[in-house]
Amino acid sequence: MAHGLDMEIQFLPGVGPKRAELLRKELAVETVGDLLRLYPFRYIDKSSIVRICDARPDMAYLQIRAKVTRAELYGSGEAVSEGAAVKFNTIRRMSVWVSDGTGDMEMVFFKGIKWMHEKLKPGTEFIFFGKPTAFNGRMNMVHPEVDAAPTSAGPAVSGPPMGAACMTGVYPSTERLKNAGVTGKVMNKMMEAALERGLQYTEESLPEYIMKQCGLVPLHFALRNIHFPKDMISLEKSKYRLKFEELFYLQLSLLKQKYVRSRSDQGIMMPKVGEAFNLCYNALPFPLTGAQKRVITEIRNDMKSGHQMNRLLQGDVGSGKTMVAVLTALIAIGNGFQACIMAPTEVLAQQHYKNIQKFLAPTGVRSALLTGSSKTSERREIHAGLEDGSIGIIVGTHALIEDNVIFRNLGLAIIDEQHRFGVEQRSRLWRKASCGAPPHVLVMTATPIPRTLAMTLYGDLDVSVIDELPPGRKPVQTIHATEGKRPAMYRFMKDEIAKGRQIFIVYPLINETEKLDYQSLEAGAEEIMQKFPFPDYKTAVVHGKQLNDVKKFNMDAFAEGRADILVATSVIEVGVDVPNASVMIIESAERFGLSQLHQLRGRVGRGSEKSYCILMTGHKMSKESRHRIELMCATENGFELAEEDMKMRGPGDLEGTQQSGLPISLNIASLAKDGLILNAARDCADAVLKEDPTLTSDRNQMLRKELRKEKYQVKDYSKIS
Ligand code: ADP
Ligand code: MG
């Protein structure tokens, strides 16, 4: 039997092998050490007793001290008279009425009835603790915790101590744990035992000097008080310390990678801007926005630094990222290198290719498009052009990283919407570098990410943000509509089409409900074709089940203005640019996430016409869906939406606080709520590395050791080099 932190929890009093197995499965807790790092997600103050007359059903929890007046047993429906021989196995429900002199209240039990019936004798006083609920206009509590009321003579025997601050931790739980009798009280007991056995073996995990600098309490203090707070101040200090530690190590590991990279001299030196850049720049039909200029300067500085660029370019849809990509590619060209632009889908690659032609025209740089459907002869020619260097800029999909694609001297890779590219694919791109140094990398994403999240997800990348839309953009009016408004919507669509505009209609397509989703798309498309009959109106339908050729044909029909309406699923072709489209209709909008809705809306409002986004929903919506739709109608700012989205889906939820996409799962800190602590932790990590980039000094040995742990060996997809 292992001791200290490695002791298995089954050996703690009141746990045993069965519960231990369940705790392992449900909460991934195996040892005393794991248990100590399972933190309460909230606290309840068990010292405050509320009078029944003051209780409200919207209270998060309620504690009363009351005497049992009577109990009623119910079989399946009927009340059972309390005779001598109650058959408890036929009893489905028990109501126990209690009174504290200011009012009375019903306690309801569906389980453990026999036991409770014996315990809750009329005339006896208890402390009841639970969540009040309103039922038939009255308040009750279902399955409250029941403790003997402390006698006035001395302290409680098993009840909570009265008077003094008494915060009790509430731990994550699951249905299965509750059913197995692992109640809050059991968790608290286990934690007490774990502290008693394990705390002495827990080593401090932050160096003294950092604790001092940042005003952090020691780990022992923090662990003790996070589980059993002495008072509010101790609890706050403990939370701060534990959150700081978590965010500090996360940032330290990310920043360290960045330091290592920037210290290495492996990067292609691109000292000049070059002629191609200037030719393109001087021929631009519009001045660059301030944000575009700033970002290009940042990129330019990277490329001439002699270090490899690893930059994330973030910009809302329509912010003009393509322009930046083209100019960046031309810097590579101007220095005698090739550039590639990779897109996640064929349609997006085509679109990019088409879009950049007009900008490349004045430069005379040869470009080509390579995708899965490029013909063999074409492909051969492109391969040759890449190998002999006559093609300067290649745009394409995964086809670009096939083994038979050989570059003469690839100096820059621009990756659009990187989240769809895996590490494996990216490393294949690296191997194409034939100049001895890896190509510079610019990753572009239109998904606005809250700042704190970006810092963490891309902590080892440099981040540039285009936070300004080109001038002259008209706002998109967003309208929420339900089924009753459909006829009016059709009339509105006809008006818009009469003005020469085009319309998107998007249906959700979700894996789990794919079959039904296709059915509603097909039904929807059919209705549209009925209400908008050919040849007066032309409707194109595009979805994932079509053959590539068919898809492309339909898509082109819309993009080239031959179709008025495009009915499509959300997953495909979100990146298409059709400036003449002025209306985006999103069906079953309540089923989309905020960022998806925002992306879709970004498809309109690209031309000079006033544009609309109509969110069709059912009448019944969850509170969250309603909130999402309201937010969409209230703001067009992608970053604002992203912040809200994160707050809404934010962690701190009862079950599973995992935050999607994080390289390291956070136990106690929240990126949504602990932005200030994150900043402090990042500053501290940065200062440590500035002074000791390799963490070799004596006082940093603890940090070095911690970073060697498996969880910091980030293999995350968003990491580039
Ligand atoms: P993104 O890729 O960021 O969604 P795009 O690069 O497709 O955005 O740009 C959206 C539209 O704005 C394009 O039609 C583009 O030509 C135009 N555009 C880009 N930069 C400017 C600018 N500085 N001034 C005016 N229009 C611009
Ligand atoms: Mg784009």
PDB file of C-alpha atoms in Angstrom, residues 286 292 315-323 347-348 351-352 354-356 358-359 416-417 444-448 466 468-477 496 501-504 555 558-559 573-584 596-613 636:
ATOM      1  CA  PHE A 286      -8.031  51.472 -52.134  1.00  0.00           C
ATOM      2  CA  GLN A 292      -3.771  46.375 -42.256  1.00  0.00           C
ATOM      3  CA  GLY A 315      -9.360  39.407 -38.238  1.00  0.00           C
ATOM      4  CA  ASP A 316     -13.090  39.350 -38.430  1.00  0.00           C
ATOM      5  CA  VAL A 317     -14.726  38.268 -41.657  1.00  0.00           C
ATOM      6  CA  GLY A 318     -14.356  41.001 -44.222  1.00  0.00           C
ATOM      7  CA  SER A 319     -11.520  42.757 -42.422  1.00  0.00           C
ATOM      8  CA  GLY A 320      -9.218  42.349 -45.412  1.00  0.00           C
ATOM      9  CA  LYS A 321      -6.935  39.468 -44.529  1.00  0.00           C
ATOM     10  CA  THR A 322      -6.544  38.416 -48.161  1.00  0.00           C
ATOM     11  CA  MET A 323      -4.845  41.699 -48.949  1.00  0.00           C
ATOM     12  CA  VAL A 347     -13.977  26.108 -52.910  1.00  0.00           C
ATOM     13  CA  LEU A 348     -12.030  28.348 -50.558  1.00  0.00           C
ATOM     14  CA  GLN A 351     -11.912  31.716 -54.168  1.00  0.00           C
ATOM     15  CA  HIS A 352      -8.521  32.791 -52.846  1.00  0.00           C
ATOM     16  CA  LYS A 354      -9.541  34.133 -58.015  1.00  0.00           C
ATOM     17  CA  ASN A 355      -9.359  36.996 -55.519  1.00  0.00           C
ATOM     18  CA  ILE A 356      -5.617  37.394 -55.631  1.00  0.00           C
ATOM     19  CA  LYS A 358      -6.372  41.108 -59.669  1.00  0.00           C
ATOM     20  CA  PHE A 359      -3.790  42.092 -57.078  1.00  0.00           C
ATOM     21  CA  ASP A 416      -6.025  29.939 -43.861  1.00  0.00           C
ATOM     22  CA  GLU A 417      -8.351  28.789 -41.094  1.00  0.00           C
ATOM     23  CA  MET A 444      -4.981  33.347 -40.700  1.00  0.00           C
ATOM     24  CA  THR A 445      -8.181  32.903 -38.794  1.00  0.00           C
ATOM     25  CA  ALA A 446     -11.492  34.697 -38.969  1.00  0.00           C
ATOM     26  CA  THR A 447     -12.708  33.214 -35.728  1.00  0.00           C
ATOM     27  CA  PRO A 448     -12.517  35.964 -33.191  1.00  0.00           C
ATOM     28  CA  ILE A 466      -6.945  43.422 -37.784  1.00  0.00           C
ATOM     29  CA  GLU A 468     -10.840  47.577 -38.156  1.00  0.00           C
ATOM     30  CA  LEU A 469     -13.133  46.975 -41.107  1.00  0.00           C
ATOM     31  CA  PRO A 470     -12.507  48.690 -44.448  1.00  0.00           C
ATOM     32  CA  PRO A 471     -14.446  51.953 -44.718  1.00  0.00           C
ATOM     33  CA  GLY A 472     -17.828  52.102 -46.373  1.00  0.00           C
ATOM     34  CA  ARG A 473     -19.074  48.822 -44.949  1.00  0.00           C
ATOM     35  CA  LYS A 474     -22.755  49.044 -44.174  1.00  0.00           C
ATOM     36  CA  PRO A 475     -23.932  47.346 -41.013  1.00  0.00           C
ATOM     37  CA  VAL A 476     -25.918  44.155 -41.419  1.00  0.00           C
ATOM     38  CA  GLN A 477     -29.367  44.411 -39.905  1.00  0.00           C
ATOM     39  CA  GLU A 496     -34.676  42.045 -52.686  1.00  0.00           C
ATOM     40  CA  ARG A 501     -29.790  40.985 -54.974  1.00  0.00           C
ATOM     41  CA  GLN A 502     -29.058  37.402 -54.046  1.00  0.00           C
ATOM     42  CA  ILE A 503     -30.021  35.420 -50.976  1.00  0.00           C
ATOM     43  CA  PHE A 504     -28.411  32.703 -48.877  1.00  0.00           C
ATOM     44  CA  MET A 555     -21.956  27.023 -56.267  1.00  0.00           C
ATOM     45  CA  PHE A 558     -24.749  31.422 -57.376  1.00  0.00           C
ATOM     46  CA  ALA A 559     -21.319  33.025 -57.208  1.00  0.00           C
ATOM     47  CA  GLU A 573     -18.474  26.879 -48.301  1.00  0.00           C
ATOM     48  CA  VAL A 574     -18.819  29.306 -45.466  1.00  0.00           C
ATOM     49  CA  GLY A 575     -15.930  31.201 -46.927  1.00  0.00           C
ATOM     50  CA  VAL A 576     -17.497  32.148 -50.237  1.00  0.00           C
ATOM     51  CA  ASP A 577     -17.489  35.766 -51.204  1.00  0.00           C
ATOM     52  CA  VAL A 578     -20.538  36.921 -53.143  1.00  0.00           C
ATOM     53  CA  PRO A 579     -20.687  40.685 -52.731  1.00  0.00           C
ATOM     54  CA  ASN A 580     -24.065  40.884 -54.435  1.00  0.00           C
ATOM     55  CA  ALA A 581     -25.710  38.704 -51.791  1.00  0.00           C
ATOM     56  CA  SER A 582     -27.564  40.952 -49.373  1.00  0.00           C
ATOM     57  CA  VAL A 583     -29.666  38.558 -47.338  1.00  0.00           C
ATOM     58  CA  MET A 584     -28.577  35.678 -45.126  1.00  0.00           C
ATOM     59  CA  GLN A 596     -20.994  30.013 -36.435  1.00  0.00           C
ATOM     60  CA  LEU A 597     -23.879  32.467 -36.632  1.00  0.00           C
ATOM     61  CA  HIS A 598     -21.410  35.285 -36.762  1.00  0.00           C
ATOM     62  CA  GLN A 599     -19.362  33.631 -39.500  1.00  0.00           C
ATOM     63  CA  LEU A 600     -22.461  33.061 -41.577  1.00  0.00           C
ATOM     64  CA  ARG A 601     -23.640  36.610 -41.131  1.00  0.00           C
ATOM     65  CA  GLY A 602     -20.235  37.777 -42.328  1.00  0.00           C
ATOM     66  CA  ARG A 603     -21.127  36.396 -45.759  1.00  0.00           C
ATOM     67  CA  VAL A 604     -23.385  39.369 -46.382  1.00  0.00           C
ATOM     68  CA  GLY A 605     -22.682  43.065 -46.052  1.00  0.00           C
ATOM     69  CA  ARG A 606     -19.672  42.753 -48.319  1.00  0.00           C
ATOM     70  CA  GLY A 607     -21.095  44.845 -51.119  1.00  0.00           C
ATOM     71  CA  SER A 608     -22.275  48.396 -50.913  1.00  0.00           C
ATOM     72  CA  GLU A 609     -25.926  47.443 -50.431  1.00  0.00           C
ATOM     73  CA  LYS A 610     -27.765  47.345 -47.156  1.00  0.00           C
ATOM     74  CA  SER A 611     -27.770  43.774 -45.950  1.00  0.00           C
ATOM     75  CA  TYR A 612     -29.885  41.641 -43.687  1.00  0.00           C
ATOM     76  CA  CYS A 613     -29.476  38.561 -41.602  1.00  0.00           C
ATOM     77  CA  GLU A 636     -21.921  42.822 -35.013  1.00  0.00           C
TER      78      GLU A 636
END
